[in-house]
Amino acid sequence: MKRRDFLAGSAALSAATAARAQTAPTIQPNWSSLADAYTVPDWFRDAKFGIWGHWGPQCQPEAGDWYGRQMYQQGNSVYDHHLKTYGHPADTGFLDIIGTWKAQAWDPAALVRRYKAAGARYIVGMACHHDNLDLFDSPHPWNSTRVGPKRDIVRGWEQATRAEGLRFGVSNHTSHAWHWWQTAYGYDAEGPRAGQRYDAARLTKADGAGTWWDGLDPQALYTGAVMAPPGGFTTIAQTDAWRDATSGRWVEFAPAANLEFVAGWLARQRHLVERYNPDLVYFDDYGLPFGPVGLEALAHYYNHAVGRSGRTDVVLTGKNLSAFQRQAMVEDIERGFSDRLRDEPWQTCTCIGDWHYNRARFLDKSYVPARQVLQRLADVVAKNGNLLLSVPLRGDGTIDSEEERIVDQIGGWLATHGSAIYGTRPWRIYGEGPTGLSGGMHNEGQAAKLGARDVRFTTGGGALNVILLGWPDTPVTIKALGTGAAGRIERATLLGGGEVALRRASDGLTLTLPPAADGALLPVIRLEGAGLA
């Protein structure tokens, strides 16, 4: 793409946005207006824990993340799976996977009831992934009410969530579809079909005559070969050329060669907000996508909230936000940690397996265990954040028995220890311990190092909660709570387990816990007294 083309496209989008802004209500699509109007709502700060239905047609093959993109990358294990299971991607593409996805066993009401019992205070349903199939009744023709399950997936999540009295959110990942899908226009670099283009490069609307996708244009799904090199994609490395060379992030700019996609993205996002009234919108973007168009989407969401309730009592998340952007939206740290107690409320999103269902996780019992999920929850909440946890669904819409076990264990812990999580606020410091955690995304492997000497603090109901990230078999001394610290400790209670012996000295507060009961996870000690919280 030539720079002058990109600048011309950006100018056209900016002019269109400026014209619309002249008649826009209340909150204008600029950072100053958005920041002035916005405060993170208390419902989000109190909720602390949400569960995510990160589910769509890419779960149908049960082969893990980014199936739609990676099935077109020769040399990738997903490509190999597709070749063996479905055939060559020049013959059987992702479009055909959508046709096999029926969601026949999906029962959102039963799932949401289980997630509520697990302690979730908000539920998020995926509205559209990078695969560009909307999972709601959308102006985009490729949506789940017309193809695949022929059901309004977002409406199903929304109705089930509202029925249980929980907050409802949606995730929108589709801004990346225009470059994410370029692999589908490539070809094998070697082998018996080398040079033969994959299905996206050959299919037209006419090819659908008499098929299940009759009347739909495959190019509207695959977005068009707007950035494909003249020689196509011949290596996995080349297919990652859409990352920023300096930061490694996915590009968020508007494609000058495909401004129609950007306009469609905005129309779909506005429709999603107006039709389903989500309390939370998750953008899978660094900041906001498409420059001024992203700002327009954010302003529209907040204005819609004001029109419904009189205030901006909703949440929109983005990643790697600047300090000023964090005044207007909530930062999400994907599969990572914060290394500090943050002034602004934030969220981390993670998953007990792959983002898209991978049957291998069930077979080899490699899901993230409940104990590690709760360690993450305690760490995040102590640092002024929320945890959004994905529980992968199979293509048919069910979760497997291992996932059920983990979800139920989380719920069991929160049933006893939820007073140290829900509605709490951070203490003066987030905690202490031998395990240092570096901040940033995609570094959650550090969680394996956390243990009983790592302490996290929350406050609520006039008490100080001490959460140990493991069950100690010897006394634990907490330096931050020595006699030099402000406040008087009058009582220490193990939530779910009675009194705790304590000794307070200049070097810290020493707690002696009883032996862990079978199945015990993280102990929480409630400290009561004067001046603690």
Short mmCIF file of C-alpha atoms in Angstrom, two decimals, residues 279-492:
data_model
loop_
_atom_site.label_atom_id
_atom_site.label_comp_id
_atom_site.label_asym_id
_atom_site.label_seq_id
_atom_site.Cartn_x
_atom_site.Cartn_y
_atom_site.Cartn_z
CA ASP A 279 -22.90 -3.44 29.60
CA LEU A 280 -19.39 -4.17 28.35
CA VAL A 281 -17.73 -4.20 24.93
CA TYR A 282 -14.35 -5.87 24.54
CA PHE A 283 -12.28 -4.61 21.59
CA ASP A 284 -9.41 -6.88 20.59
CA ASP A 285 -7.35 -3.87 19.56
CA TYR A 286 -4.37 -1.82 20.64
CA GLY A 287 -6.15 1.36 21.62
CA LEU A 288 -9.02 1.80 19.16
CA PRO A 289 -9.15 0.58 15.56
CA PHE A 290 -9.26 2.78 12.48
CA GLY A 291 -8.35 6.14 14.03
CA PRO A 292 -11.32 8.52 14.02
CA VAL A 293 -13.74 5.70 13.19
CA GLY A 294 -12.81 3.91 16.40
CA LEU A 295 -13.41 7.13 18.34
CA GLU A 296 -16.80 7.43 16.69
CA ALA A 297 -17.68 3.89 17.79
CA LEU A 298 -16.65 4.65 21.37
CA ALA A 299 -18.61 7.92 21.48
CA HIS A 300 -21.65 6.17 20.01
CA TYR A 301 -21.50 3.49 22.72
CA TYR A 302 -21.29 6.02 25.53
CA ASN A 303 -24.03 8.20 24.07
CA HIS A 304 -26.23 5.13 23.71
CA ALA A 305 -25.65 4.35 27.39
CA VAL A 306 -26.54 7.92 28.36
CA GLY A 307 -29.72 7.65 26.31
CA ARG A 308 -30.71 4.47 28.15
CA SER A 309 -29.74 5.28 31.73
CA GLY A 310 -28.66 8.90 31.84
CA ARG A 311 -25.00 8.02 32.48
CA THR A 312 -22.02 6.23 30.94
CA ASP A 313 -22.42 3.16 33.14
CA VAL A 314 -20.77 0.84 30.61
CA VAL A 315 -17.25 -0.43 29.93
CA LEU A 316 -15.25 -0.61 26.71
CA THR A 317 -11.83 -2.25 26.83
CA GLY A 318 -8.73 -1.91 24.67
CA LYS A 319 -5.09 -2.94 24.98
CA ASN A 320 -1.84 -1.06 25.55
CA LEU A 321 -3.61 2.19 26.29
CA SER A 322 -1.85 5.47 26.90
CA ALA A 323 -2.34 7.28 30.19
CA PHE A 324 -4.85 9.62 28.57
CA GLN A 325 -6.76 6.80 26.88
CA ARG A 326 -7.13 5.12 30.26
CA GLN A 327 -9.22 8.10 31.33
CA ALA A 328 -11.80 7.27 28.66
CA MET A 329 -11.86 3.45 28.58
CA VAL A 330 -10.61 0.40 30.48
CA GLU A 331 -7.29 -1.25 29.69
CA ASP A 332 -7.23 -5.01 29.12
CA ILE A 333 -4.01 -6.99 29.60
CA GLU A 334 -4.35 -10.17 27.54
CA ARG A 335 -2.93 -13.29 29.18
CA GLY A 336 -0.60 -11.22 31.33
CA PHE A 337 0.03 -9.43 34.61
CA SER A 338 0.26 -5.96 36.00
CA ASP A 339 3.49 -5.38 37.89
CA ARG A 340 1.91 -2.72 40.11
CA LEU A 341 -1.22 -1.51 41.85
CA ARG A 342 -2.93 0.61 39.20
CA ASP A 343 -4.77 3.86 39.81
CA GLU A 344 -7.42 3.08 37.18
CA PRO A 345 -9.59 -0.04 37.18
CA TRP A 346 -8.42 -2.53 34.54
CA GLN A 347 -8.98 -6.08 33.36
CA THR A 348 -6.95 -9.09 32.40
CA CYS A 349 -8.40 -11.68 30.05
CA THR A 350 -7.18 -15.24 30.01
CA CYS A 351 -8.34 -18.76 29.28
CA ILE A 352 -8.11 -22.16 30.92
CA GLY A 353 -7.04 -23.59 27.57
CA ASP A 354 -6.63 -22.32 24.02
CA TRP A 355 -8.86 -19.42 23.03
CA HIS A 356 -10.64 -21.76 20.62
CA TYR A 357 -11.49 -25.24 21.81
CA ASN A 358 -8.65 -27.75 21.52
CA ARG A 359 -9.59 -31.35 22.26
CA ALA A 360 -5.95 -32.15 23.04
CA ARG A 361 -6.29 -30.10 26.22
CA PHE A 362 -9.00 -32.47 27.43
CA LEU A 363 -7.18 -35.62 26.39
CA ASP A 364 -3.87 -34.72 28.03
CA LYS A 365 -5.47 -32.91 31.01
CA SER A 366 -3.52 -29.72 30.34
CA TYR A 367 -6.13 -27.11 31.26
CA VAL A 368 -5.11 -24.39 33.70
CA PRO A 369 -6.18 -25.71 37.13
CA ALA A 370 -8.58 -23.87 39.42
CA ARG A 371 -5.79 -23.04 41.86
CA GLN A 372 -3.89 -21.04 39.23
CA VAL A 373 -7.07 -19.26 38.11
CA LEU A 374 -7.71 -18.19 41.70
CA GLN A 375 -4.10 -17.04 42.12
CA ARG A 376 -4.62 -14.84 39.07
CA LEU A 377 -7.92 -13.56 40.42
CA ALA A 378 -6.38 -12.62 43.78
CA ASP A 379 -3.40 -10.92 42.14
CA VAL A 380 -5.56 -8.95 39.72
CA VAL A 381 -8.11 -7.82 42.31
CA ALA A 382 -5.36 -6.73 44.72
CA LYS A 383 -4.04 -4.51 41.92
CA ASN A 384 -7.43 -2.87 41.22
CA GLY A 385 -8.42 -5.12 38.33
CA ASN A 386 -10.96 -7.67 37.13
CA LEU A 387 -10.44 -11.15 35.70
CA LEU A 388 -12.31 -12.20 32.54
CA LEU A 389 -11.90 -15.97 32.14
CA SER A 390 -12.64 -17.86 28.95
CA VAL A 391 -13.94 -21.41 29.24
CA PRO A 392 -13.63 -22.87 25.72
CA LEU A 393 -16.76 -24.38 24.20
CA ARG A 394 -16.75 -27.26 21.77
CA GLY A 395 -18.25 -26.71 18.36
CA ASP A 396 -21.53 -28.23 19.53
CA GLY A 397 -21.78 -25.59 22.28
CA THR A 398 -20.90 -27.70 25.35
CA ILE A 399 -18.00 -27.69 27.76
CA ASP A 400 -16.22 -30.93 28.59
CA SER A 401 -16.07 -32.73 31.95
CA GLU A 402 -12.61 -31.39 32.82
CA GLU A 403 -13.81 -27.82 32.28
CA GLU A 404 -16.89 -28.50 34.37
CA ARG A 405 -14.70 -29.72 37.21
CA ILE A 406 -12.46 -26.62 37.09
CA VAL A 407 -15.40 -24.21 36.88
CA ASP A 408 -17.10 -25.88 39.81
CA GLN A 409 -13.92 -25.75 41.92
CA ILE A 410 -13.63 -22.02 41.27
CA GLY A 411 -17.25 -21.62 42.37
CA GLY A 412 -16.67 -23.62 45.51
CA TRP A 413 -13.80 -21.37 46.57
CA LEU A 414 -15.68 -18.16 45.80
CA ALA A 415 -18.74 -19.35 47.71
CA THR A 416 -16.64 -19.30 50.88
CA HIS A 417 -14.10 -16.58 50.09
CA GLY A 418 -16.06 -14.20 47.87
CA SER A 419 -16.15 -11.49 50.57
CA ALA A 420 -12.41 -11.02 49.95
CA ILE A 421 -13.07 -10.48 46.22
CA TYR A 422 -16.45 -8.95 45.37
CA GLY A 423 -16.98 -5.29 46.13
CA THR A 424 -13.49 -4.92 47.58
CA ARG A 425 -10.93 -2.24 46.93
CA PRO A 426 -7.13 -2.36 47.00
CA TRP A 427 -5.19 -1.76 50.21
CA ARG A 428 -2.21 0.61 50.50
CA ILE A 429 -0.02 -1.92 48.70
CA TYR A 430 -1.13 -4.89 46.61
CA GLY A 431 0.91 -7.42 48.58
CA GLU A 432 4.35 -8.87 49.08
CA GLY A 433 6.31 -12.07 48.64
CA PRO A 434 9.31 -13.66 46.96
CA THR A 435 7.79 -13.91 43.48
CA GLY A 436 8.24 -10.83 41.32
CA LEU A 437 5.90 -10.54 38.35
CA SER A 438 6.78 -8.53 35.28
CA GLY A 439 3.99 -6.58 33.64
CA GLY A 440 2.70 -6.96 30.11
CA MET A 441 0.70 -9.22 27.86
CA HIS A 442 1.25 -12.88 26.99
CA ASN A 443 3.53 -13.63 29.94
CA GLU A 444 1.22 -15.59 32.21
CA GLY A 445 3.65 -18.50 32.45
CA GLN A 446 4.98 -16.63 35.48
CA ALA A 447 1.96 -17.86 37.42
CA ALA A 448 3.66 -21.20 37.99
CA LYS A 449 6.09 -19.50 40.39
CA LEU A 450 3.44 -18.20 42.80
CA GLY A 451 3.11 -19.90 46.17
CA ALA A 452 2.21 -19.74 49.85
CA ARG A 453 4.75 -16.97 50.66
CA ASP A 454 3.13 -14.65 48.10
CA VAL A 455 0.51 -12.47 49.78
CA ARG A 456 -2.22 -10.29 48.31
CA PHE A 457 -4.39 -7.72 50.14
CA THR A 458 -7.94 -6.48 49.58
CA THR A 459 -10.21 -4.36 51.78
CA GLY A 460 -13.94 -4.53 52.35
CA GLY A 461 -16.48 -4.23 55.14
CA GLY A 462 -13.96 -2.46 57.34
CA ALA A 463 -11.59 -5.45 57.31
CA LEU A 464 -8.28 -6.25 55.65
CA ASN A 465 -8.24 -9.51 53.70
CA VAL A 466 -4.96 -11.40 53.45
CA ILE A 467 -4.96 -13.90 50.57
CA LEU A 468 -2.10 -16.40 50.49
CA LEU A 469 -1.42 -17.76 47.01
CA GLY A 470 -0.92 -21.26 48.35
CA TRP A 471 -1.52 -23.14 51.58
CA PRO A 472 1.50 -22.87 53.90
CA ASP A 473 2.73 -25.80 55.98
CA THR A 474 4.70 -23.51 58.32
CA PRO A 475 3.91 -20.08 59.85
CA VAL A 476 3.89 -17.14 57.44
CA THR A 477 5.30 -13.73 58.38
CA ILE A 478 3.90 -10.69 56.56
CA LYS A 479 6.39 -7.83 56.80
CA ALA A 480 3.94 -5.10 55.78
CA LEU A 481 1.81 -5.80 58.87
CA GLY A 482 4.44 -5.47 61.59
CA THR A 483 3.96 -3.27 64.63
CA GLY A 484 5.35 -0.31 62.71
CA ALA A 485 2.36 -0.38 60.37
CA ALA A 486 -0.68 1.72 61.13
CA GLY A 487 -3.71 0.06 62.65
CA ARG A 488 -4.53 -2.35 65.43
CA ILE A 489 -5.25 -6.02 64.75
CA GLU A 490 -7.87 -7.41 67.11
CA ARG A 491 -8.91 -10.60 65.38
CA ALA A 492 -7.75 -12.93 62.60
#
